[in-house]
Amino acid sequence: MKSHKRNILITGGAGFIGSHVVRRFVEEYKKYQIYNLDALTYAGNLENLKDIENAPNYSFIKGDITDSEFLKELFSQIEFDGVVHLAAESHVDRSISDPLSFVKTNILGTVNLLNESVALSRKNEGFRFYHVSTDEVYGALGDTGYFLETTAYSPNSPYSASKASSDHFVRAYGETYGLPFVISNCSNNYGPNHFPEKLIPLFINNIIQKRPLPVYGDGNYTRDWLYVIDHARAIDLVFHEGKNGETYNIGGFNEWKNIDLVKLLCQLMNRKLGRPDGASEELITFVKDRPGHDLRYAIDATKINKELGWKPSVTFEKGLDKTIDWYLENQEWLGHVTSGDYKKYYKKQYQH
Ligand code: NAD
Ligand code: TYD
């Protein structure tokens, strides 16, 4: 490790997971200078980082990873010692309405970053490129089995196809140009700062507003949920202690069928909002299924557990409780993020 201050570039740091990663790095590594590069799309919000915005080891850079000239200029000005790449279009339903923007940001944007990183890695020993990816690249499981690091990629949505492609580019740059890299593939996250278009934050918001809870298909789809702060801890570990050229699966050991999770959310929120038992459950509305809907995701996180000693620290019960409280206490945040293009998108999505 270098003796000078290490410059770490985190992309997508104004988003949901990125904001928790930026906060963790800024707080844990006072000797690093953390650069948060984010285009501030509908999903990026600097309010997520208000508490650390004046920290001396934190800098925000507004910029778009699809702009190769901008990245070239940035990398010529700052010699980064590592890149933690989270910037992406991240919502499956949006990828069904508008696949091309996923190709642009997730594939082209990643390749732009890789090009600058290769050049830098040749003069900066110890440089590492970390791609934060998803378990959705593996496709869908049936009722049994788990995704392993060796599971073949079989993406089913434009979102997961774009993430699979960017994973492949990262690996290819390692093989072809000798770029030191590491990749992690994580299951569904939940927690504070989550944009209310994904299942958990959307339904919390809709329950508060007494709006319908649109459950896709019969609701018998299964996801493995991980508290976002545990994911940020895992990212920190993989970045610092993962082996170059390796992939690590990260998961919550916490599978839920959507309909059971929605009923649990309703129960917890009835209690917190002082509503009678069964009140929020009446909002559940079964709607047309998502096309190409993956039946089940489940991660085998043995490798990261055995090699790096990571396991989730927050139980689902506690994590969900903290998450609901956060949304109830941050309704101003909810109001801000749900203005803008959010409503236009929903009109479009319901036309499927
Ligand atoms: P998010 O949508 O909340 O945030 C994405 C961030 O990237 C936003 O701040 C946005 O402004 C920024 N961004 C988008 N396009 C950009 C561009 N062209 N240039 C620069 N910045 C841009 O996403 P998230 O849920 O926090 O996910 C972060 C990463 O983790 C993604 O790569 C995603 O694929 C991966 N991931 C997410 C989950 C999950 O459950 N959310 C699970 C596993 C992996
Ligand atoms: P989501 O949060 O979009 O994450 P992902 O598709 O990346 O897993 O969706 C989680 C699950 O919830 C998925 O099976 C789709 C389902 N779902 C609904 O039933 N209704 C909704 O309104 C949304 C957003 C998701």
Short mmCIF file of C-alpha atoms and ligand atoms in Angstrom, two decimals:
data_model
loop_
_atom_site.label_atom_id
_atom_site.label_comp_id
_atom_site.label_asym_id
_atom_site.label_seq_id
_atom_site.Cartn_x
_atom_site.Cartn_y
_atom_site.Cartn_z
CA MET A 1 0.00 0.00 0.00
CA LYS A 2 1.22 3.51 -0.86
CA SER A 3 2.39 5.94 1.78
CA HIS A 4 0.69 8.94 0.10
CA LYS A 5 -2.99 9.64 0.51
CA ARG A 6 -4.93 7.09 -1.56
CA ASN A 7 -7.38 8.52 -4.08
CA ILE A 8 -10.43 6.30 -4.41
CA LEU A 9 -13.06 6.91 -7.08
CA ILE A 10 -16.54 5.65 -6.21
CA THR A 11 -19.05 5.90 -9.07
CA GLY A 12 -22.79 6.11 -8.41
CA GLY A 13 -22.19 7.31 -4.85
CA ALA A 14 -25.32 9.46 -4.77
CA GLY A 15 -27.53 6.41 -5.34
CA PHE A 16 -28.91 3.87 -2.89
CA ILE A 17 -26.02 1.45 -2.28
CA GLY A 18 -23.34 3.91 -3.40
CA SER A 19 -24.30 6.44 -0.71
CA HIS A 20 -23.77 3.81 2.02
CA VAL A 21 -20.43 2.79 0.47
CA VAL A 22 -19.25 6.41 0.21
CA ARG A 23 -20.23 7.09 3.84
CA ARG A 24 -18.43 3.97 5.04
CA PHE A 25 -15.23 4.76 3.14
CA VAL A 26 -15.24 8.43 4.21
CA GLU A 27 -15.75 7.48 7.86
CA GLU A 28 -13.48 4.43 8.04
CA TYR A 29 -10.57 5.62 5.91
CA LYS A 30 -9.60 9.12 6.91
CA LYS A 31 -6.36 8.72 4.98
CA TYR A 32 -8.20 8.18 1.71
CA GLN A 33 -9.55 10.95 -0.45
CA ILE A 34 -12.94 9.71 -1.62
CA TYR A 35 -14.21 11.04 -4.95
CA ASN A 36 -17.88 10.41 -5.60
CA LEU A 37 -18.59 10.57 -9.34
CA ASP A 38 -22.29 10.65 -10.14
CA ALA A 39 -24.45 12.01 -12.96
CA LEU A 40 -27.36 12.65 -10.54
CA THR A 41 -29.99 10.88 -12.63
CA TYR A 42 -33.47 10.41 -11.14
CA ALA A 43 -31.88 7.79 -8.82
CA GLY A 44 -29.04 9.95 -7.53
CA ASN A 45 -29.63 12.38 -4.72
CA LEU A 46 -27.01 14.32 -2.77
CA GLU A 47 -29.41 14.52 0.19
CA ASN A 48 -28.32 10.89 0.77
CA LEU A 49 -24.89 12.21 1.81
CA LYS A 50 -25.80 15.40 3.66
CA ASP A 51 -24.16 14.22 6.89
CA ILE A 52 -20.72 13.81 5.31
CA GLU A 53 -20.76 16.42 2.53
CA ASN A 54 -18.29 18.67 4.37
CA ALA A 55 -15.88 15.91 5.44
CA PRO A 56 -12.33 16.92 4.42
CA ASN A 57 -11.65 13.56 2.74
CA TYR A 58 -14.79 13.71 0.56
CA SER A 59 -15.26 15.33 -2.85
CA PHE A 60 -18.24 15.20 -5.17
CA ILE A 61 -17.81 15.27 -8.95
CA LYS A 62 -20.86 15.60 -11.18
CA GLY A 63 -20.25 13.70 -14.38
CA ASP A 64 -21.50 11.04 -16.73
CA ILE A 65 -19.55 7.80 -17.28
CA THR A 66 -20.91 7.57 -20.83
CA ASP A 67 -18.85 10.70 -21.65
CA SER A 68 -15.40 9.31 -22.51
CA GLU A 69 -13.80 12.76 -22.99
CA PHE A 70 -14.93 13.83 -19.54
CA LEU A 71 -13.47 10.65 -18.01
CA LYS A 72 -10.17 11.08 -19.86
CA GLU A 73 -9.86 14.60 -18.47
CA LEU A 74 -10.76 13.46 -14.95
CA PHE A 75 -8.23 10.62 -14.97
CA SER A 76 -5.55 12.99 -16.28
CA GLN A 77 -6.16 15.32 -13.34
CA ILE A 78 -6.35 12.79 -10.50
CA GLU A 79 -4.23 9.67 -10.14
CA PHE A 80 -6.70 7.20 -8.66
CA ASP A 81 -5.49 4.22 -6.64
CA GLY A 82 -8.73 2.35 -7.00
CA VAL A 83 -12.17 2.50 -8.59
CA VAL A 84 -15.30 1.13 -6.91
CA HIS A 85 -17.83 1.13 -9.73
CA LEU A 86 -21.51 1.22 -8.78
CA ALA A 87 -22.97 3.77 -11.24
CA ALA A 88 -25.67 2.04 -13.24
CA GLU A 89 -29.24 2.02 -14.38
CA SER A 90 -30.56 -0.43 -11.82
CA HIS A 91 -34.31 -1.06 -12.17
CA VAL A 92 -35.54 -4.10 -14.14
CA ASP A 93 -38.91 -2.52 -15.07
CA ARG A 94 -37.20 0.53 -16.53
CA SER A 95 -34.90 -1.75 -18.52
CA ILE A 96 -37.98 -3.34 -20.09
CA SER A 97 -39.32 0.08 -21.15
CA ASP A 98 -35.96 1.53 -22.21
CA PRO A 99 -33.18 -1.05 -22.75
CA LEU A 100 -30.88 1.33 -24.61
CA SER A 101 -30.20 3.56 -21.63
CA PHE A 102 -29.03 0.39 -19.81
CA VAL A 103 -26.70 -0.44 -22.69
CA LYS A 104 -25.31 3.09 -22.59
CA THR A 105 -24.64 3.44 -18.88
CA ASN A 106 -24.05 -0.14 -17.80
CA ILE A 107 -22.03 -1.36 -20.78
CA LEU A 108 -20.59 1.67 -22.55
CA GLY A 109 -20.06 3.59 -19.30
CA THR A 110 -18.25 0.62 -17.74
CA VAL A 111 -16.03 0.17 -20.79
CA ASN A 112 -15.15 3.90 -20.71
CA LEU A 113 -14.07 3.52 -17.09
CA LEU A 114 -12.12 0.35 -17.90
CA ASN A 115 -10.20 2.13 -20.67
CA GLU A 116 -9.05 4.88 -18.31
CA SER A 117 -8.32 2.33 -15.58
CA VAL A 118 -6.08 0.19 -17.81
CA ALA A 119 -3.91 3.18 -18.66
CA LEU A 120 -3.68 4.13 -14.99
CA SER A 121 -2.96 0.60 -13.74
CA ARG A 122 0.16 0.50 -15.92
CA LYS A 123 1.77 3.36 -14.04
CA ASN A 124 0.16 2.92 -10.64
CA GLU A 125 1.07 -0.38 -9.00
CA GLY A 126 -1.57 -1.46 -6.52
CA PHE A 127 -4.42 0.01 -8.59
CA ARG A 128 -7.59 -2.06 -8.55
CA PHE A 129 -10.92 -1.90 -10.42
CA TYR A 130 -13.90 -3.21 -8.47
CA HIS A 131 -17.16 -3.89 -10.30
CA VAL A 132 -20.22 -4.05 -8.05
CA SER A 133 -22.67 -6.37 -9.77
CA THR A 134 -25.81 -8.37 -9.21
CA ASP A 135 -26.85 -12.00 -8.78
CA GLU A 136 -29.40 -11.42 -11.57
CA VAL A 137 -26.65 -12.19 -14.12
CA TYR A 138 -27.10 -15.88 -13.23
CA GLY A 139 -30.73 -15.91 -14.39
CA ALA A 140 -33.52 -17.68 -12.52
CA LEU A 141 -33.49 -20.62 -10.10
CA GLY A 142 -36.26 -23.17 -9.70
CA ASP A 143 -37.57 -24.06 -6.25
CA THR A 144 -34.18 -25.40 -5.10
CA GLY A 145 -30.47 -24.67 -5.50
CA TYR A 146 -28.24 -21.62 -5.10
CA PHE A 147 -26.11 -19.35 -7.26
CA LEU A 148 -22.41 -20.10 -6.89
CA GLU A 149 -19.51 -18.06 -8.28
CA THR A 150 -19.14 -20.84 -10.87
CA THR A 151 -22.80 -20.75 -12.00
CA ALA A 152 -23.06 -19.99 -15.74
CA TYR A 153 -24.39 -16.55 -16.66
CA SER A 154 -27.93 -16.68 -18.06
CA PRO A 155 -29.47 -13.19 -17.78
CA ASN A 156 -33.16 -12.79 -18.61
CA SER A 157 -33.89 -9.04 -18.42
CA PRO A 158 -32.27 -6.17 -20.32
CA TYR A 159 -30.96 -4.99 -16.91
CA SER A 160 -29.29 -8.28 -16.05
CA ALA A 161 -28.03 -8.70 -19.63
CA SER A 162 -26.33 -5.29 -19.38
CA LYS A 163 -24.77 -6.17 -15.99
CA ALA A 164 -23.64 -9.58 -17.31
CA SER A 165 -22.07 -7.84 -20.27
CA SER A 166 -20.22 -5.36 -18.08
CA ASP A 167 -18.99 -8.21 -15.83
CA HIS A 168 -17.64 -9.93 -18.94
CA PHE A 169 -15.89 -6.74 -20.07
CA VAL A 170 -14.24 -6.37 -16.68
CA ARG A 171 -12.99 -9.95 -16.80
CA ALA A 172 -11.87 -9.55 -20.43
CA TYR A 173 -9.88 -6.41 -19.55
CA GLY A 174 -8.19 -8.43 -16.82
CA GLU A 175 -7.24 -11.21 -19.23
CA THR A 176 -6.39 -9.04 -22.23
CA TYR A 177 -4.77 -5.96 -20.71
CA GLY A 178 -3.77 -7.28 -17.29
CA LEU A 179 -6.14 -4.95 -15.39
CA PRO A 180 -6.26 -5.93 -11.69
CA PHE A 181 -9.95 -6.38 -10.94
CA VAL A 182 -12.44 -7.89 -8.56
CA ILE A 183 -16.20 -8.43 -9.01
CA SER A 184 -18.99 -9.09 -6.54
CA ASN A 185 -22.51 -10.27 -7.33
CA CYS A 186 -25.06 -9.43 -4.66
CA SER A 187 -28.68 -10.26 -3.97
CA ASN A 188 -31.53 -7.72 -3.48
CA ASN A 189 -30.67 -4.92 -1.07
CA TYR A 190 -33.06 -2.95 1.12
CA GLY A 191 -32.65 -0.07 3.58
CA PRO A 192 -32.53 3.74 3.83
CA ASN A 193 -32.09 5.90 0.67
CA HIS A 194 -33.70 3.29 -1.59
CA PHE A 195 -35.58 4.92 -4.45
CA PRO A 196 -39.31 4.10 -4.11
CA GLU A 197 -39.65 2.18 -7.36
CA LYS A 198 -38.21 -1.12 -6.05
CA LEU A 199 -40.50 -3.47 -4.13
CA ILE A 200 -39.76 -2.62 -0.48
CA PRO A 201 -39.51 1.21 -0.62
CA LEU A 202 -42.37 1.48 -3.15
CA PHE A 203 -44.67 -0.55 -0.95
CA ILE A 204 -43.66 1.31 2.23
CA ASN A 205 -44.46 4.59 0.47
CA ASN A 206 -47.74 3.27 -0.93
CA ILE A 207 -48.83 1.97 2.48
CA ILE A 208 -48.11 5.41 4.01
CA GLN A 209 -50.15 7.05 1.19
CA LYS A 210 -52.88 4.33 1.28
CA ARG A 211 -52.24 3.59 -2.40
CA PRO A 212 -52.61 0.14 -4.06
CA LEU A 213 -49.73 -2.34 -3.63
CA PRO A 214 -49.19 -3.79 -7.13
CA VAL A 215 -48.02 -7.42 -6.68
CA TYR A 216 -46.86 -8.83 -10.03
CA GLY A 217 -48.45 -12.12 -11.13
CA ASP A 218 -49.37 -14.44 -8.26
CA GLY A 219 -46.68 -13.03 -5.95
CA ASN A 220 -44.95 -16.41 -5.67
CA TYR A 221 -41.58 -15.04 -6.77
CA THR A 222 -38.67 -15.35 -4.37
CA ARG A 223 -35.86 -12.91 -3.60
CA ASP A 224 -32.98 -13.03 -1.09
CA TRP A 225 -32.87 -9.72 0.83
CA LEU A 226 -29.77 -8.13 2.37
CA TYR A 227 -29.60 -4.97 4.51
CA VAL A 228 -27.69 -2.36 2.51
CA ILE A 229 -25.21 -1.58 5.29
CA ASP A 230 -24.14 -5.23 5.35
CA HIS A 231 -23.56 -4.97 1.60
CA ALA A 232 -21.42 -1.84 2.12
CA ARG A 233 -19.37 -3.79 4.72
CA ALA A 234 -18.88 -6.61 2.21
CA ILE A 235 -17.82 -4.14 -0.52
CA ASP A 236 -15.23 -2.65 1.85
CA LEU A 237 -13.84 -6.16 2.57
CA VAL A 238 -13.78 -7.29 -1.05
CA PHE A 239 -12.11 -4.05 -2.15
CA HIS A 240 -9.39 -4.35 0.47
CA GLU A 241 -8.96 -8.10 0.88
CA GLY A 242 -10.47 -9.83 -2.15
CA LYS A 243 -8.07 -11.57 -4.54
CA ASN A 244 -7.44 -10.04 -7.94
CA GLY A 245 -9.34 -11.73 -10.75
CA GLU A 246 -11.91 -13.26 -8.37
CA THR A 247 -15.67 -13.01 -8.03
CA TYR A 248 -17.49 -13.04 -4.68
CA ASN A 249 -21.19 -13.75 -4.23
CA ILE A 250 -22.86 -11.72 -1.47
CA GLY A 251 -26.27 -12.66 -0.06
CA GLY A 252 -28.50 -12.37 2.94
CA PHE A 253 -29.37 -16.05 3.61
CA ASN A 254 -32.84 -14.56 3.73
CA GLU A 255 -35.31 -15.76 1.10
CA TRP A 256 -38.85 -14.42 0.96
CA LYS A 257 -41.73 -14.98 -1.42
CA ASN A 258 -42.93 -11.53 -2.52
CA ILE A 259 -46.46 -12.05 -1.23
CA ASP A 260 -45.23 -13.15 2.22
CA LEU A 261 -42.89 -10.19 2.41
CA VAL A 262 -45.66 -7.80 1.42
CA LYS A 263 -47.97 -9.23 4.10
CA LEU A 264 -45.21 -8.85 6.70
CA LEU A 265 -44.65 -5.22 5.65
CA CYS A 266 -48.39 -4.56 5.93
CA GLN A 267 -48.49 -6.07 9.44
CA LEU A 268 -45.49 -4.09 10.68
CA MET A 269 -46.78 -0.86 9.20
CA ASN A 270 -50.31 -1.28 10.56
CA ARG A 271 -48.70 -1.40 13.98
CA LYS A 272 -46.39 1.57 13.40
CA LEU A 273 -49.12 3.74 11.84
CA GLY A 274 -51.73 2.79 14.44
CA ARG A 275 -54.01 1.26 11.80
CA PRO A 276 -56.25 -1.74 12.55
CA ASP A 277 -55.01 -5.28 11.75
CA GLY A 278 -55.63 -6.07 8.07
CA ALA A 279 -55.99 -2.41 6.98
CA SER A 280 -52.90 -2.22 4.74
CA GLU A 281 -53.45 -5.78 3.46
CA GLU A 282 -56.60 -4.44 1.74
CA LEU A 283 -54.31 -2.39 -0.53
CA ILE A 284 -52.75 -5.55 -2.05
CA THR A 285 -53.64 -5.68 -5.75
CA PHE A 286 -52.49 -8.47 -8.04
CA VAL A 287 -51.46 -6.95 -11.38
CA LYS A 288 -50.20 -8.19 -14.72
CA ASP A 289 -46.87 -10.00 -14.36
CA ARG A 290 -43.51 -8.52 -15.32
CA PRO A 291 -42.39 -10.00 -18.68
CA GLY A 292 -39.49 -12.47 -18.27
CA HIS A 293 -39.98 -12.40 -14.48
CA ASP A 294 -37.25 -14.49 -12.77
CA LEU A 295 -38.85 -17.01 -10.40
CA ARG A 296 -36.23 -17.17 -7.69
CA TYR A 297 -32.82 -15.79 -6.73
CA ALA A 298 -30.75 -17.32 -3.92
CA ILE A 299 -27.08 -16.83 -3.20
CA ASP A 300 -24.58 -19.25 -1.75
CA ALA A 301 -22.25 -16.82 0.07
CA THR A 302 -19.90 -19.51 1.44
CA LYS A 303 -16.86 -18.19 -0.43
CA ILE A 304 -16.91 -14.66 1.01
CA ASN A 305 -17.76 -16.12 4.40
CA LYS A 306 -14.87 -18.62 4.42
CA GLU A 307 -12.24 -16.49 2.65
CA LEU A 308 -13.00 -13.02 4.00
CA GLY A 309 -15.00 -13.80 7.14
CA TRP A 310 -18.08 -11.83 6.06
CA LYS A 311 -21.64 -12.61 7.04
CA PRO A 312 -24.74 -10.44 7.40
CA SER A 313 -24.93 -8.74 10.80
CA VAL A 314 -28.47 -7.33 10.70
CA THR A 315 -31.43 -9.71 10.94
CA PHE A 316 -34.29 -9.16 8.50
CA GLU A 317 -36.63 -8.36 11.37
CA LYS A 318 -34.33 -5.61 12.63
CA GLY A 319 -33.38 -4.34 9.17
CA LEU A 320 -36.99 -4.03 8.04
CA ASP A 321 -37.93 -2.30 11.27
CA LYS A 322 -35.09 0.23 10.86
CA THR A 323 -35.99 0.73 7.20
CA ILE A 324 -39.66 1.44 7.87
CA ASP A 325 -38.71 3.88 10.65
CA TRP A 326 -36.30 5.64 8.28
CA TYR A 327 -39.02 6.15 5.65
CA LEU A 328 -41.52 7.34 8.25
CA GLU A 329 -38.95 9.85 9.55
CA ASN A 330 -37.84 10.99 6.08
CA GLN A 331 -41.06 11.79 4.29
CA GLU A 332 -39.53 15.03 3.02
CA TRP A 333 -36.87 12.92 1.23
CA LEU A 334 -39.67 10.79 -0.23
CA GLY A 335 -41.45 13.91 -1.47
CA HIS A 336 -38.29 15.22 -3.14
CA VAL A 337 -37.34 12.01 -4.94
CA THR A 338 -40.86 11.26 -6.14
CA SER A 339 -41.21 14.59 -7.93
CA GLY A 340 -39.49 14.92 -11.34
CA ASP A 341 -39.70 12.25 -14.03
CA TYR A 342 -40.91 9.52 -11.69
CA LYS A 343 -44.61 9.93 -12.46
CA LYS A 344 -44.08 10.07 -16.23
CA TYR A 345 -42.25 6.76 -16.00
CA TYR A 346 -45.06 5.07 -14.16
CA LYS A 347 -47.59 6.09 -16.80
CA LYS A 348 -45.33 4.48 -19.38
CA GLN A 349 -44.75 1.33 -17.38
CA TYR A 350 -48.42 0.56 -16.91
CA GLN A 351 -48.81 0.37 -20.68
CA HIS A 352 -47.00 -3.01 -20.85
P1 NAD B 1 -29.31 3.33 -7.88
O1 NAD B 1 -30.14 3.30 -9.11
O2 NAD B 1 -29.93 3.66 -6.58
O3 NAD B 1 -28.09 4.34 -8.07
C1 NAD B 1 -27.35 4.43 -9.24
C2 NAD B 1 -26.51 5.69 -9.19
O4 NAD B 1 -25.74 5.77 -10.40
C3 NAD B 1 -27.34 6.97 -9.10
O5 NAD B 1 -26.79 7.84 -8.12
C4 NAD B 1 -27.21 7.58 -10.49
O6 NAD B 1 -27.28 9.00 -10.49
C5 NAD B 1 -25.84 7.09 -10.92
N1 NAD B 1 -25.72 7.01 -12.39
C6 NAD B 1 -26.60 6.45 -13.25
N2 NAD B 1 -26.16 6.61 -14.51
C7 NAD B 1 -24.97 7.26 -14.44
C8 NAD B 1 -24.04 7.69 -15.41
N3 NAD B 1 -24.24 7.50 -16.71
N4 NAD B 1 -22.91 8.32 -14.99
C9 NAD B 1 -22.69 8.52 -13.66
N5 NAD B 1 -23.55 8.15 -12.70
C10 NAD B 1 -24.69 7.52 -13.09
O7 NAD B 1 -28.60 1.91 -7.85
P2 NAD B 1 -28.27 0.96 -6.60
O8 NAD B 1 -29.46 0.14 -6.30
O9 NAD B 1 -27.62 1.75 -5.56
O10 NAD B 1 -27.20 -0.01 -7.28
C11 NAD B 1 -25.82 0.34 -7.32
C12 NAD B 1 -25.04 -0.76 -8.03
O11 NAD B 1 -25.21 -1.99 -7.34
C13 NAD B 1 -25.53 -1.00 -9.46
O12 NAD B 1 -24.39 -1.25 -10.27
C14 NAD B 1 -26.40 -2.25 -9.34
O13 NAD B 1 -26.38 -2.98 -10.55
C15 NAD B 1 -25.71 -2.98 -8.22
N6 NAD B 1 -26.59 -3.85 -7.41
C16 NAD B 1 -27.76 -3.38 -6.90
C17 NAD B 1 -28.54 -4.20 -6.09
C18 NAD B 1 -29.82 -3.72 -5.46
O14 NAD B 1 -30.53 -4.50 -4.83
N7 NAD B 1 -30.16 -2.45 -5.56
C19 NAD B 1 -28.14 -5.52 -5.83
C20 NAD B 1 -26.92 -5.97 -6.38
C21 NAD B 1 -26.15 -5.13 -7.16
P1 TYD B 2 -37.52 -5.27 -7.50
O1 TYD B 2 -37.49 -4.57 -6.19
O2 TYD B 2 -37.85 -4.48 -8.73
O3 TYD B 2 -36.11 -6.00 -7.66
P2 TYD B 2 -35.64 -7.11 -8.75
O4 TYD B 2 -36.61 -7.15 -9.86
O5 TYD B 2 -34.32 -6.54 -9.18
O6 TYD B 2 -35.54 -8.38 -8.00
O7 TYD B 2 -38.55 -6.45 -7.42
C1 TYD B 2 -38.46 -7.44 -6.40
C2 TYD B 2 -39.57 -8.44 -6.63
O8 TYD B 2 -40.83 -7.81 -6.43
C3 TYD B 2 -39.62 -8.98 -8.06
O9 TYD B 2 -40.02 -10.35 -8.02
C4 TYD B 2 -40.68 -8.14 -8.73
C5 TYD B 2 -41.66 -7.86 -7.60
N1 TYD B 2 -42.38 -6.58 -7.69
C6 TYD B 2 -43.76 -6.54 -7.58
O10 TYD B 2 -44.43 -7.59 -7.42
N2 TYD B 2 -44.41 -5.34 -7.65
C7 TYD B 2 -43.72 -4.17 -7.84
O11 TYD B 2 -44.36 -3.08 -7.93
C8 TYD B 2 -42.30 -4.22 -7.95
C9 TYD B 2 -41.48 -2.96 -8.16
C10 TYD B 2 -41.66 -5.44 -7.85
#
